[in-house]
XYZ file of N, CA and C in Angstrom:
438
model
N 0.846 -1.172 0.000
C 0.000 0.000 0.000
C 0.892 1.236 0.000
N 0.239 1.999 -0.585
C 1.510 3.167 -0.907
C 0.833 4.724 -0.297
N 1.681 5.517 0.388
C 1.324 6.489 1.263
C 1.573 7.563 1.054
N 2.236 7.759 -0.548
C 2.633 9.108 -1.183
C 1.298 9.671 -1.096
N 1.776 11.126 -0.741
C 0.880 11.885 -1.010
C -0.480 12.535 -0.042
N 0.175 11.641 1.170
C -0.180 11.593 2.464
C 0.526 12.325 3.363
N 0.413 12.809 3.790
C 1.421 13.837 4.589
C 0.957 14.186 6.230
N 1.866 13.608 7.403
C 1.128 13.705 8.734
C 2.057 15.365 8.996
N 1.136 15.797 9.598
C 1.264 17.097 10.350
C 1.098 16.650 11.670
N 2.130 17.337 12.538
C 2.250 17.263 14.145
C 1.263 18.460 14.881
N 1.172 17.843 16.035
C -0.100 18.876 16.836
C 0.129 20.182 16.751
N 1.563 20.565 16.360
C 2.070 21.890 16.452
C 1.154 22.901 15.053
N 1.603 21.804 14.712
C 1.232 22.512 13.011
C -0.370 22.265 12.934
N -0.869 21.387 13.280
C -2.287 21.441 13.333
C -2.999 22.620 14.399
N -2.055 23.070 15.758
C -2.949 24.165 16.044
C -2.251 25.408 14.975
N -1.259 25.654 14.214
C -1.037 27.002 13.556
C -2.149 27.140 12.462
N -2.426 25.722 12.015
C -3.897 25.461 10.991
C -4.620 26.312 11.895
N -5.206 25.936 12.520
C -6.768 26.219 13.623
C -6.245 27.864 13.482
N -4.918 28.319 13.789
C -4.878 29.787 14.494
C -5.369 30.401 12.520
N -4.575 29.837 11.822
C -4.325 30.539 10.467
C -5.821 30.949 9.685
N -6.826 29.973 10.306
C -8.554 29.855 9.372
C -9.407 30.525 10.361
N -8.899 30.976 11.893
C -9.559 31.459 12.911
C -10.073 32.942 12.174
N -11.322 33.042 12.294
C -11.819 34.313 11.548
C -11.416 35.538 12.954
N -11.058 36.719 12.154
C -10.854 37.761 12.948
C -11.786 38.746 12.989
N -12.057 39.523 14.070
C -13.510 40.526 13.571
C -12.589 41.571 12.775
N -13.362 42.115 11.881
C -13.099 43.172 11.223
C -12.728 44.703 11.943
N -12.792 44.743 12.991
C -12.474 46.135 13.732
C -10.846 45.405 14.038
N -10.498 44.124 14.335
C -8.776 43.915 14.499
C -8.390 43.364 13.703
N -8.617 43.744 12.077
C -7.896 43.686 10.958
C -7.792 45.210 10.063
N -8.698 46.212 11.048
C -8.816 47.227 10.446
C -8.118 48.460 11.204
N -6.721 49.031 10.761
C -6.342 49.816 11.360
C -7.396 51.179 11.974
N -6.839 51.689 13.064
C -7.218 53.554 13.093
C -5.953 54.085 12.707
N -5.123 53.730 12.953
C -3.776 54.982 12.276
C -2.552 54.104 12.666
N -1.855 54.308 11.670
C -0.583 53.311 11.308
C 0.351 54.586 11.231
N 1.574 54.209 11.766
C 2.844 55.323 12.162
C 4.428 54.089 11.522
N 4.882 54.665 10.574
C 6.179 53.973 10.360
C 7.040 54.746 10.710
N 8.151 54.874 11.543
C 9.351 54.735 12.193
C 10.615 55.043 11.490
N 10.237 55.744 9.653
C 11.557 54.829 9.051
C 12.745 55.755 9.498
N 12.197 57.262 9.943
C 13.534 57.994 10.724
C 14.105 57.912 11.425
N 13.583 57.175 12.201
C 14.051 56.815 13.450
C 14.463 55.484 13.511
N 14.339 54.199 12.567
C 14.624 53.388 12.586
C 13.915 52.217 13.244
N 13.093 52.575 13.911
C 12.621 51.720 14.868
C 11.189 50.552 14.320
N 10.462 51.227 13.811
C 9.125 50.145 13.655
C 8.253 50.377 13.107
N 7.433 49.897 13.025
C 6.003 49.601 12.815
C 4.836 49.863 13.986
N 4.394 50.773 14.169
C 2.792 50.632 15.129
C 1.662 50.932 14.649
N 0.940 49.997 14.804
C -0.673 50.426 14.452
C -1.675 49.885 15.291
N -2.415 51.063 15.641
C -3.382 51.013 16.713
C -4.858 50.533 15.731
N -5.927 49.700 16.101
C -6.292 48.728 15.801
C -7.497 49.362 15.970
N -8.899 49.240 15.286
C -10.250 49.777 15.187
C -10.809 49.490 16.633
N -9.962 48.162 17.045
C -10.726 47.581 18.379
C -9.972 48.302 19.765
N -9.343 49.035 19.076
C -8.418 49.432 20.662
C -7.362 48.608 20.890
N -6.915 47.618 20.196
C -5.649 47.294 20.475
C -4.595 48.241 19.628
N -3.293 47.545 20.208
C -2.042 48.716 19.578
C -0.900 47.386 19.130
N -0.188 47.592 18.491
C 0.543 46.157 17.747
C 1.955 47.310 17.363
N 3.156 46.336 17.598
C 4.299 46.874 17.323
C 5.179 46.279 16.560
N 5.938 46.355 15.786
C 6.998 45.435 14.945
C 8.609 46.305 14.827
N 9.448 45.596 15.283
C 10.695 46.634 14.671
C 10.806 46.095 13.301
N 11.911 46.764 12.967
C 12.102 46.546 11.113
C 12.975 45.267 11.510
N 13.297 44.912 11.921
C 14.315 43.326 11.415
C 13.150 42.501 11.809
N 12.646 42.558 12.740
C 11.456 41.787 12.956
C 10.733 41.513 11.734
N 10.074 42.810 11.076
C 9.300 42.388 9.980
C 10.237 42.340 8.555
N 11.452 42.551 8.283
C 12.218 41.628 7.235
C 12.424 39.983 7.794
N 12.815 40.027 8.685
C 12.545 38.122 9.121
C 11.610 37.568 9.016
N 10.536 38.034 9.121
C 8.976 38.017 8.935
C 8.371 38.045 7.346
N 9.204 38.339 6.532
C 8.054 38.696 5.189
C 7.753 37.522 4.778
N 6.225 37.977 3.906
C 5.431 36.795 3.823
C 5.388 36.485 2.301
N 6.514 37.010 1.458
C 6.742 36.237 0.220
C 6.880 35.344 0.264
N 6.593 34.614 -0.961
C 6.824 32.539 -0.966
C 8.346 32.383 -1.220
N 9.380 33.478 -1.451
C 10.256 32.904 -1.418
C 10.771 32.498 -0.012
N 10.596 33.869 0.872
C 11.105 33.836 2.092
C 10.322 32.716 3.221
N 9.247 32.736 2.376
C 8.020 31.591 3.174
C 8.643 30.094 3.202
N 8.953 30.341 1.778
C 9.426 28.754 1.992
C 10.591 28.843 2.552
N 11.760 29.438 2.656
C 12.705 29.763 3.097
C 12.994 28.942 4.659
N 11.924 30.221 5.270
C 11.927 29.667 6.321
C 11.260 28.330 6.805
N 9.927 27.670 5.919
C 9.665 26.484 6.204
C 10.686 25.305 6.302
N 11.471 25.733 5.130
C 12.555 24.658 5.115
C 13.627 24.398 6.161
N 13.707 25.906 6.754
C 14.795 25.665 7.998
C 14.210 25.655 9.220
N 12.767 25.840 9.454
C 12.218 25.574 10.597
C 12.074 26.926 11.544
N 12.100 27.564 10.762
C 12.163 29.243 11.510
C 10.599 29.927 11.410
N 10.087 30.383 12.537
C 8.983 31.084 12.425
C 9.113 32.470 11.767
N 7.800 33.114 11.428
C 8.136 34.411 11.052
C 8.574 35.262 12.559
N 9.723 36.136 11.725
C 10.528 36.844 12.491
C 11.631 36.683 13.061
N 11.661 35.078 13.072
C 12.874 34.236 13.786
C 14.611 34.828 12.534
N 15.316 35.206 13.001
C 16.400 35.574 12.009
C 16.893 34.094 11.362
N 17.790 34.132 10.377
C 18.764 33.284 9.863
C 19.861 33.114 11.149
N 20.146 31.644 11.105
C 21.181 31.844 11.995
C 22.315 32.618 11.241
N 23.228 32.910 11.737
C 24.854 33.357 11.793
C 25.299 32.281 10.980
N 26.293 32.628 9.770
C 27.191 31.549 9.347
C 28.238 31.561 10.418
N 28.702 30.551 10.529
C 30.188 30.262 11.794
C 31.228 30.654 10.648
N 31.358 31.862 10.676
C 32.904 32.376 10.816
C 33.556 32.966 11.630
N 35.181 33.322 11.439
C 35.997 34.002 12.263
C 35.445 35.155 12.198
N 35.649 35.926 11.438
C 35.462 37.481 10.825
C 34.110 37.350 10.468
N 32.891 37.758 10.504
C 31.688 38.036 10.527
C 32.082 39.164 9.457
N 31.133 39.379 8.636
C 31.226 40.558 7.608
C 29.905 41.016 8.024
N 30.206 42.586 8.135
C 29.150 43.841 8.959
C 28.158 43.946 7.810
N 26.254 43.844 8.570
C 25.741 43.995 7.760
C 24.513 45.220 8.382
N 24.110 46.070 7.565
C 23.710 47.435 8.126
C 21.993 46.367 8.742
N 21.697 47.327 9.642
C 20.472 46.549 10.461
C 19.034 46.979 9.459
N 18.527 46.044 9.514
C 16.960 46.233 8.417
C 16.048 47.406 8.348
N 16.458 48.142 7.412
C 15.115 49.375 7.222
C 14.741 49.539 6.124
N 13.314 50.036 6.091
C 12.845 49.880 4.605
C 13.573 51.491 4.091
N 13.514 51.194 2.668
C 13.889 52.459 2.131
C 12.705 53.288 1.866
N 11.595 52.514 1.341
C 10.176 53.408 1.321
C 9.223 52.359 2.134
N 8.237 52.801 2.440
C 6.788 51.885 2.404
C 5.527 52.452 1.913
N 5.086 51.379 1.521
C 4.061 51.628 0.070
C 2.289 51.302 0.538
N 1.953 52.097 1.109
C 0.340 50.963 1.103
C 0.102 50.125 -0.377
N -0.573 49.000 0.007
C -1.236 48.474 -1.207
C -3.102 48.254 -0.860
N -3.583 48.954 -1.635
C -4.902 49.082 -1.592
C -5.221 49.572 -0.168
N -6.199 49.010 0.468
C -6.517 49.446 1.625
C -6.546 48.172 2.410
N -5.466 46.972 2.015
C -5.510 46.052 3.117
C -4.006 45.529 3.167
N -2.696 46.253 2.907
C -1.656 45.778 3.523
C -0.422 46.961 3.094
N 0.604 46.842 3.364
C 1.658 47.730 3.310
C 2.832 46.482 2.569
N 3.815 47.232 1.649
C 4.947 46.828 1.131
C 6.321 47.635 1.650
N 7.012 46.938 1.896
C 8.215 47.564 2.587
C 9.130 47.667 1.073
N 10.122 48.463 0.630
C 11.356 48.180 -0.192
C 12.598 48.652 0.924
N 13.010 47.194 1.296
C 14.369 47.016 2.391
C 15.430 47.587 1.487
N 16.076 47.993 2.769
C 17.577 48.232 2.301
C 18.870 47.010 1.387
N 18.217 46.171 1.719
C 18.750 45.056 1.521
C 18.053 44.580 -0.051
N 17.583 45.607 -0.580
C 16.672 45.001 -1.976
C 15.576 44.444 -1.776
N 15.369 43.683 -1.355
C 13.967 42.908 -1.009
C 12.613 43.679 -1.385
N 12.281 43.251 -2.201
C 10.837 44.366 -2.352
C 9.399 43.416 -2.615
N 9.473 42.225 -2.373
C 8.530 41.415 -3.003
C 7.406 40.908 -1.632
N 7.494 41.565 -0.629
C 6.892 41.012 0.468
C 5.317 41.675 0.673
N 4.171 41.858 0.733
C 3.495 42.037 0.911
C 2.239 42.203 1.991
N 2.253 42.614 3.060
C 2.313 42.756 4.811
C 0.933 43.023 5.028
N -0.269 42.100 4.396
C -1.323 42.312 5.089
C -1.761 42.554 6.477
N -2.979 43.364 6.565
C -3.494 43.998 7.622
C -3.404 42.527 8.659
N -3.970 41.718 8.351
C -4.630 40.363 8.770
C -3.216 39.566 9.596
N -2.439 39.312 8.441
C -0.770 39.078 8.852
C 0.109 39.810 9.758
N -0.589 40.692 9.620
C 0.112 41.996 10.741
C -0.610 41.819 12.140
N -1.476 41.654 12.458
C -2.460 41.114 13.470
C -2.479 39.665 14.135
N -2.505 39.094 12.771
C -2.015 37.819 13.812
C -0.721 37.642 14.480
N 0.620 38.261 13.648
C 1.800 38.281 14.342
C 2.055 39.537 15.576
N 0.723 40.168 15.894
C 1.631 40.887 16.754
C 2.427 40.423 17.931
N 3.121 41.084 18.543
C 4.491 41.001 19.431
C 4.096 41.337 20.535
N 2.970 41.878 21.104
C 2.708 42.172 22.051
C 2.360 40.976 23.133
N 2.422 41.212 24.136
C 2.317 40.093 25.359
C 1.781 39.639 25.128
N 0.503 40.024 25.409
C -1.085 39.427 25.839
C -1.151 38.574 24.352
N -0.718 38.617 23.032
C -0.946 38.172 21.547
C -0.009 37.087 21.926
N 1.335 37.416 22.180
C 2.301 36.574 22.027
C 1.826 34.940 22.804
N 1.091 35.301 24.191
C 0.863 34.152 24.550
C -0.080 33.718 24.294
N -0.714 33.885 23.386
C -2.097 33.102 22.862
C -1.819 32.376 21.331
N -0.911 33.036 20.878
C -0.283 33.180 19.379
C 0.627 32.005 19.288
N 0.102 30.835 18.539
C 1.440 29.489 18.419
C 2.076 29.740 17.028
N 1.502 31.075 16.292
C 2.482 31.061 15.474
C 3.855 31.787 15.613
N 3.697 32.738 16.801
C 5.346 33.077 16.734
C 5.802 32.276 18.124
């Protein structure tokens, strides 16, 4: 009997299923006012229709982008969004400037595009994606995806 094509998922991954199809109300996928950081370097905040407030620094959300390249990227090495690349083991480390976008772009009225310093321009940062990853406490411990 042959089992290609069958594929078991572990409890882990079966609750990120449950979190990923969990419907969100529309007041905490819908910003009140979004503030980017890029002078200062620091982040991402957007305060939330429902009264919540959600924060991201910029390396956070370049570790985080939700292109399929970087998607699969990280599926393959087992890294959540946001989780960095490890370090290659060298002696001499070669200096690399810390993640900021050069612009950010709304797209329509349901996500933002970053263009990183680093080139990267293909990531696409829905409202929805932005919400489920927030960083904040009270999210973080309810949240099995980060």
């Amino acid at each position: 009997m042959s089992h290609e094509g069958i594929r078991m998922i572990s409890a882990e991954q079966a609750r990120r299923a449950d979190w990923q199809q969990r419907d969100l109300p529309r007041e905490a996928t819908d910003p009140a006012k979004v503030r980017v950081h890029k002078t200062e370097g620091t982040g991402l905040e957007i305060d939330w229709k429902d009264g919540h407030r959600s924060s991201w620094t910029f390396a956070w959300l370049r570790n985080a982008c939700p292109c399929a390249t970087c998607n699969e990227e990280r599926e393959a090495s087992g890294r959540q969004p946001g989780q960095p690349k490890p370090a290659p083991a060298t002696l001499l480390p070669m200096y690399q400037d810390p993640p900021r976008p050069n612009s950010v772009i709304p797209v329509g009225r349901y996500a933002l595009t970053f263009y990183w310093n680093d080139g990267h321009t293909s990531g696409i940062y829905s409202w929805d994606y932005l919400r489920r990853h927030c960083q904040c406490e009270e999210c973080r411990s309810q949240n099995p995806l980060d």
